[in-house]
mmCIF file of C-alpha atoms in Angstrom:
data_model
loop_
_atom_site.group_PDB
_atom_site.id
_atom_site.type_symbol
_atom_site.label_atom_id
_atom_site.label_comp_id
_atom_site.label_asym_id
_atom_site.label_seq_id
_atom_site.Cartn_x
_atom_site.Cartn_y
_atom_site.Cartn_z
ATOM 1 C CA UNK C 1 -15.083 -4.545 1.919
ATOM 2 C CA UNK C 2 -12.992 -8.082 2.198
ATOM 3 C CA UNK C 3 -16.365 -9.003 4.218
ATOM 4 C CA UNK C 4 -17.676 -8.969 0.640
ATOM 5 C CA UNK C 5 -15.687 -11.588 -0.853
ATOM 6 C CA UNK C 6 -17.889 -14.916 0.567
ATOM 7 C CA UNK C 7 -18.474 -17.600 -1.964
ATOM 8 C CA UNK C 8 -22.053 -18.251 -3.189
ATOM 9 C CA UNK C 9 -23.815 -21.237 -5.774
ATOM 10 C CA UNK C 10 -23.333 -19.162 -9.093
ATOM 11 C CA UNK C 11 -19.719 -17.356 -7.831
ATOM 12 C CA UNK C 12 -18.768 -21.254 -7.593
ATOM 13 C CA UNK C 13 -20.309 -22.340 -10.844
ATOM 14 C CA UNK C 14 -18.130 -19.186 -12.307
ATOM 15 C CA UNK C 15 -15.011 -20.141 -10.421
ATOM 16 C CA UNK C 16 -15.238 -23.919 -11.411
ATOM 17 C CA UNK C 17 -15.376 -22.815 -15.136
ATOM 18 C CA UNK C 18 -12.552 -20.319 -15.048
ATOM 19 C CA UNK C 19 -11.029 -22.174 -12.732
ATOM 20 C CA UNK C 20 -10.866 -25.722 -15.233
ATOM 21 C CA UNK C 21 -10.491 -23.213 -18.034
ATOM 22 C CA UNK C 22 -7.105 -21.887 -16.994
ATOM 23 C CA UNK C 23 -5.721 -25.351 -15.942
ATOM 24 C CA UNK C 24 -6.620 -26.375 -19.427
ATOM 25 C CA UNK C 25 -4.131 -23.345 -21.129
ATOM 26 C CA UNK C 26 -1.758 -23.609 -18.290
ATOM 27 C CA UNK C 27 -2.426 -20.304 -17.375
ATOM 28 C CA UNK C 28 -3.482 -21.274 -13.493
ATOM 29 C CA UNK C 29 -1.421 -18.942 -11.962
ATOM 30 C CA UNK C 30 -1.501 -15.963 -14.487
ATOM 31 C CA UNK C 31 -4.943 -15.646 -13.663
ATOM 32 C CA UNK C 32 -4.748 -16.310 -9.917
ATOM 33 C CA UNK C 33 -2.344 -12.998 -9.943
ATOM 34 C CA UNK C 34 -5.065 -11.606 -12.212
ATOM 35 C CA UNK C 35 -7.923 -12.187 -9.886
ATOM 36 C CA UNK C 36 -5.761 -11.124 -6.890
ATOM 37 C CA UNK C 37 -4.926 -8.087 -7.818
ATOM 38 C CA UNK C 38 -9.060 -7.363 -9.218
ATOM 39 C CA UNK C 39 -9.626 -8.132 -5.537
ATOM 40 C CA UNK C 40 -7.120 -5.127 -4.489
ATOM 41 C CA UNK C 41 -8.354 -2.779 -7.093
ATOM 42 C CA UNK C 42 -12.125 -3.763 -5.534
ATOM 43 C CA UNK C 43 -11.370 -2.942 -2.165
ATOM 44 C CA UNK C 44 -9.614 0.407 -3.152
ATOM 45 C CA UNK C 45 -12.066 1.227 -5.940
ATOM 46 C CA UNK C 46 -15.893 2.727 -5.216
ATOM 47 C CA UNK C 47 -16.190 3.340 -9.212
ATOM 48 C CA UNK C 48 -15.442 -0.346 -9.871
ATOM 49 C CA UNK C 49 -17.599 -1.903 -7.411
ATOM 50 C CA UNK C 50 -20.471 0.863 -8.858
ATOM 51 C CA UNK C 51 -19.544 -0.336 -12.255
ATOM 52 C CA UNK C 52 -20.071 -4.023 -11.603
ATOM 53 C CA UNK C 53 -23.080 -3.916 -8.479
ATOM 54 C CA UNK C 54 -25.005 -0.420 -10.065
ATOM 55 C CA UNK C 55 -28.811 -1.644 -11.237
ATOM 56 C CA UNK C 56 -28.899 1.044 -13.693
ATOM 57 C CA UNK C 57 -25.797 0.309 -15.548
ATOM 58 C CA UNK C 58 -26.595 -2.663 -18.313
ATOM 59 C CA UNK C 59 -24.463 -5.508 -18.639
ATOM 60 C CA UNK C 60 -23.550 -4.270 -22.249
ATOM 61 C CA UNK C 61 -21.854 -1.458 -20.411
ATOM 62 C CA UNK C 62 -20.322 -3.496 -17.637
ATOM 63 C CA UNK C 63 -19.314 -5.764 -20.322
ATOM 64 C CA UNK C 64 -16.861 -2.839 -21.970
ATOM 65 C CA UNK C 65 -16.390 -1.419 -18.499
ATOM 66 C CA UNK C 66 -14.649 -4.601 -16.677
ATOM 67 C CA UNK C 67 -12.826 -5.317 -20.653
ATOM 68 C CA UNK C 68 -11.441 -1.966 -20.359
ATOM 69 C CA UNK C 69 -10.258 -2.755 -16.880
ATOM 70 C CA UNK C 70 -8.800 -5.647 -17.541
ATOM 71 C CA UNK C 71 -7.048 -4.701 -20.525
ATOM 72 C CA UNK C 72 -5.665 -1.540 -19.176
ATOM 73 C CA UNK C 73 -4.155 -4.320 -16.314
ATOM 74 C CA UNK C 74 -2.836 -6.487 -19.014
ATOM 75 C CA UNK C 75 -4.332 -9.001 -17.615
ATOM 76 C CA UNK C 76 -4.494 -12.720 -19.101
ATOM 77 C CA UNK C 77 -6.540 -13.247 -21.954
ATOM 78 C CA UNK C 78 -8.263 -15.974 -20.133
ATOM 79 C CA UNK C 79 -9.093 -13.017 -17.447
ATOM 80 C CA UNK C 80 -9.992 -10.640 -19.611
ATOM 81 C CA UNK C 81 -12.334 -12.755 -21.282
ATOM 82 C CA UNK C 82 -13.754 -14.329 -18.327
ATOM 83 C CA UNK C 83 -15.059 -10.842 -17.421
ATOM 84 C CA UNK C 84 -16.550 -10.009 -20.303
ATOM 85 C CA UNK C 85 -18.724 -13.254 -20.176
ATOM 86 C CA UNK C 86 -19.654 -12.264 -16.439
ATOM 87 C CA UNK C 87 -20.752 -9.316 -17.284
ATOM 88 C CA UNK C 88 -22.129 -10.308 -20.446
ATOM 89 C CA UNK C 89 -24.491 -12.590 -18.729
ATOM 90 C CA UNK C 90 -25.600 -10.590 -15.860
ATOM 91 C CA UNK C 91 -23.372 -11.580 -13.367
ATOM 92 C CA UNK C 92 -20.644 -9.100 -12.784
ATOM 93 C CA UNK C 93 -22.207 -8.125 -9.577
ATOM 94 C CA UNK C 94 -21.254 -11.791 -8.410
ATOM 95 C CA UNK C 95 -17.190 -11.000 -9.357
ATOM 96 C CA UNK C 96 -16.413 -10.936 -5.316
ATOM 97 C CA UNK C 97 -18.130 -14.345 -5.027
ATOM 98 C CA UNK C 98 -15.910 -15.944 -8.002
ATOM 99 C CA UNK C 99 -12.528 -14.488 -6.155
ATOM 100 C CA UNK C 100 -13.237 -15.845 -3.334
ATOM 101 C CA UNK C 101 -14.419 -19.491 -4.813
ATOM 102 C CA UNK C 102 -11.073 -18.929 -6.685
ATOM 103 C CA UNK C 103 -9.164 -18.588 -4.679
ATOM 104 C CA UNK C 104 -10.210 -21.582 -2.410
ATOM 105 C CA UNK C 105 -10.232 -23.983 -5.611
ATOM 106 C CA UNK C 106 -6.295 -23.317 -6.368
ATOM 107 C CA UNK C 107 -5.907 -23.746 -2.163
ATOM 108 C CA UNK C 108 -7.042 -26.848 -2.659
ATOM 109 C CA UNK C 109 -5.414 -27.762 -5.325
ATOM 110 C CA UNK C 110 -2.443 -25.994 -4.469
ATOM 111 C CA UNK C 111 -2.591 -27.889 -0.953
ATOM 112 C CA UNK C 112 -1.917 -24.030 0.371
ATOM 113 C CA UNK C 113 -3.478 -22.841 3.359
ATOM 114 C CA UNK C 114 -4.626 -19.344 3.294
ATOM 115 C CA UNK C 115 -4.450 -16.880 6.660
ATOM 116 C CA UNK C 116 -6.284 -13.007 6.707
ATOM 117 C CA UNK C 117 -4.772 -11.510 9.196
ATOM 118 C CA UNK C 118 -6.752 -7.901 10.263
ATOM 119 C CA UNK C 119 -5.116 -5.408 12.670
ATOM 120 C CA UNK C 120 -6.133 -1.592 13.775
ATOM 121 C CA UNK C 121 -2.513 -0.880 11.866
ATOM 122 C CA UNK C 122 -0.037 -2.547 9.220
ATOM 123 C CA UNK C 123 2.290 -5.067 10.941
ATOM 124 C CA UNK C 124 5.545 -5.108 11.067
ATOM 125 C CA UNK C 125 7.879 -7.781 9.578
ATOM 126 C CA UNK C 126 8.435 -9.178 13.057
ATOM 127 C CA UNK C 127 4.779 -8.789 13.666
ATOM 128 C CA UNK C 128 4.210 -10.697 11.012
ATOM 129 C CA UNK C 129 6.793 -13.606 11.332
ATOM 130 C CA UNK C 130 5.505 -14.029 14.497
ATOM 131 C CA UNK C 131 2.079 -14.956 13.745
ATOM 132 C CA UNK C 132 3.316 -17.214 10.375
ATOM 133 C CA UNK C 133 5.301 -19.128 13.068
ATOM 134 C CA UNK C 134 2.469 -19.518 15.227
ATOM 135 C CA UNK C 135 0.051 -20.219 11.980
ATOM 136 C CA UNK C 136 2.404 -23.034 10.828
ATOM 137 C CA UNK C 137 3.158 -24.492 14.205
ATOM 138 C CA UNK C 138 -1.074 -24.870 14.584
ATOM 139 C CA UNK C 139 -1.357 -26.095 11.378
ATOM 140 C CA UNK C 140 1.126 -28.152 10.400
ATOM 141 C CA UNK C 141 1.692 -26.488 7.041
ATOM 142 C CA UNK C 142 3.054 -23.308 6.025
ATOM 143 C CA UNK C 143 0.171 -20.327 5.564
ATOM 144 C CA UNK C 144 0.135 -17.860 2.752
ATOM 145 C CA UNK C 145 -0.980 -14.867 4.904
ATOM 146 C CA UNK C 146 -2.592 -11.582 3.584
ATOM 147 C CA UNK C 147 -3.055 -8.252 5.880
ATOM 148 C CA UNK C 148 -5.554 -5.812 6.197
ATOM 149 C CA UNK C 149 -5.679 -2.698 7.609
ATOM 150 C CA UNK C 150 -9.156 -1.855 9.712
ATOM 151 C CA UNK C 151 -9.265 0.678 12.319
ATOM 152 C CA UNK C 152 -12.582 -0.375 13.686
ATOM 153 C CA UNK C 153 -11.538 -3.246 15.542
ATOM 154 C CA UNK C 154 -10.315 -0.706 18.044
ATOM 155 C CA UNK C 155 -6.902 -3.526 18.734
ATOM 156 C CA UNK C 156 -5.968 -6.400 18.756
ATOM 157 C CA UNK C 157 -6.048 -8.598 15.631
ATOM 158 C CA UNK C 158 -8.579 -10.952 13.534
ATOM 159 C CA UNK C 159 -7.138 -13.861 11.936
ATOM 160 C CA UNK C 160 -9.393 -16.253 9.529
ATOM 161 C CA UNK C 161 -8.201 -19.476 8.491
ATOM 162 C CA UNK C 162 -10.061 -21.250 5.784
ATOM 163 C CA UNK C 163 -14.278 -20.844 7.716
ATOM 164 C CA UNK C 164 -12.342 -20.629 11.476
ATOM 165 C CA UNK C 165 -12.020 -17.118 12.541
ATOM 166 C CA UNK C 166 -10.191 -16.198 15.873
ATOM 167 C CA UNK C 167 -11.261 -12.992 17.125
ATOM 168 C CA UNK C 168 -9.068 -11.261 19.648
ATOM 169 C CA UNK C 169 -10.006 -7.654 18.372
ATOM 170 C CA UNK C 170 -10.390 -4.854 21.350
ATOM 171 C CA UNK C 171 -13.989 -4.245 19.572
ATOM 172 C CA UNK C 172 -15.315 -7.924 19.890
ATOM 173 C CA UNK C 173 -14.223 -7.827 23.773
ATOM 174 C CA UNK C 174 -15.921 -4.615 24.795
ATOM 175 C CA UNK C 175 -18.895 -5.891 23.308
ATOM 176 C CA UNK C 176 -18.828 -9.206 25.152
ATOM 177 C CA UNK C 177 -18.562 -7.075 28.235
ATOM 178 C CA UNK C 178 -21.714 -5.014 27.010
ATOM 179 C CA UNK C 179 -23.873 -8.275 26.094
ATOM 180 C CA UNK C 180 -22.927 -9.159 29.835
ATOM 181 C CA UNK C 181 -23.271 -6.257 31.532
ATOM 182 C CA UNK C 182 -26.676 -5.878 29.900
ATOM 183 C CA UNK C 183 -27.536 -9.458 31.132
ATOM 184 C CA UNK C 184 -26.578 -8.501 34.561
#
């Protein structure tokens, strides 16, 4: 599910427009928490990524649909809006591409450096200072780090940084060993 969150042309386009749009009505940060938490309720919720990816559901109802949603959220009116023109225009399927060229716009501008940190379980808080102390000694700057839970990496832990992605997961190793043992 965050695999689904990659930045394309039009999710930029999107992002740069909402993105200007909220620095213009000082409201940069009110819809950064907006879009983060769409993001959670994405990964948690089949019926909303139906209601914005489904073919057979127009954009008129997608249009009331992701309004509803974002209204029920009392989320910005900058948000709230912003959805309803996505929608509107055909686009809502492209909502996980806007996040994510979001949320790298305010990074930049923010000068923050984001860290996704995937393990088989949820850390614990000395789990996780750990690997902020080792994130900010390697990069010089202090991470804002965000955790996911996925069992299917077997152990270990995945940790992306910006396009770099350091894969120490149990999964990845054993199949290394089978792409070599096969090659053997």
């Amino acid at each position: 599910m965050a695999d689904d969150f990659r930045t394309t042309e039009v999710g930029e386009r999107y992002a740069q427009a909402l993105f200007d749009l909220a620095l213009e009505t000082k409201t940069l940060d009110a819809v950064r928490a907006d879009l983060k938490s769409l993001k959670a309720a994405w990964i948690d919720s089949a019926d909303l990524r139906r209601l914005a990816t489904s073919p057979v559901i127009s954009a008129e109802d997608q249009t009331k649909g992701l309004v509803a949603i974002a209204t029920a959220a009392k989320y910005q009116a900058t948000t709230r809006n912003f959805l309803g023109l996505l929608a509107q225009n055909g686009r809502a399927r492209d909502l996980t591409a806007v996040i994510a060229a979001f949320e790298a716009l305010y990074a930049k501008h923010a000068g923050v450096v984001a860290a996704e940190v995937v393990s088989t379980q949820a850390l614990s808080a000395a789990q996780l200072k750990s690997i902020t102390t080792a994130l900010t000694q390697a990069l010089g700057k202090n991470p804002e780090i965000t955790t996911r839970v996925d069992p299917s990496i077997l152990g270990g832990l995945k940790v992306k940084v910006g396009s770099k992605l350091f894969d120490a997961s149990l999964k990845t190793k054993l199949d290394q060993m089978k792409f070599a043992l096969r090659r053997a």
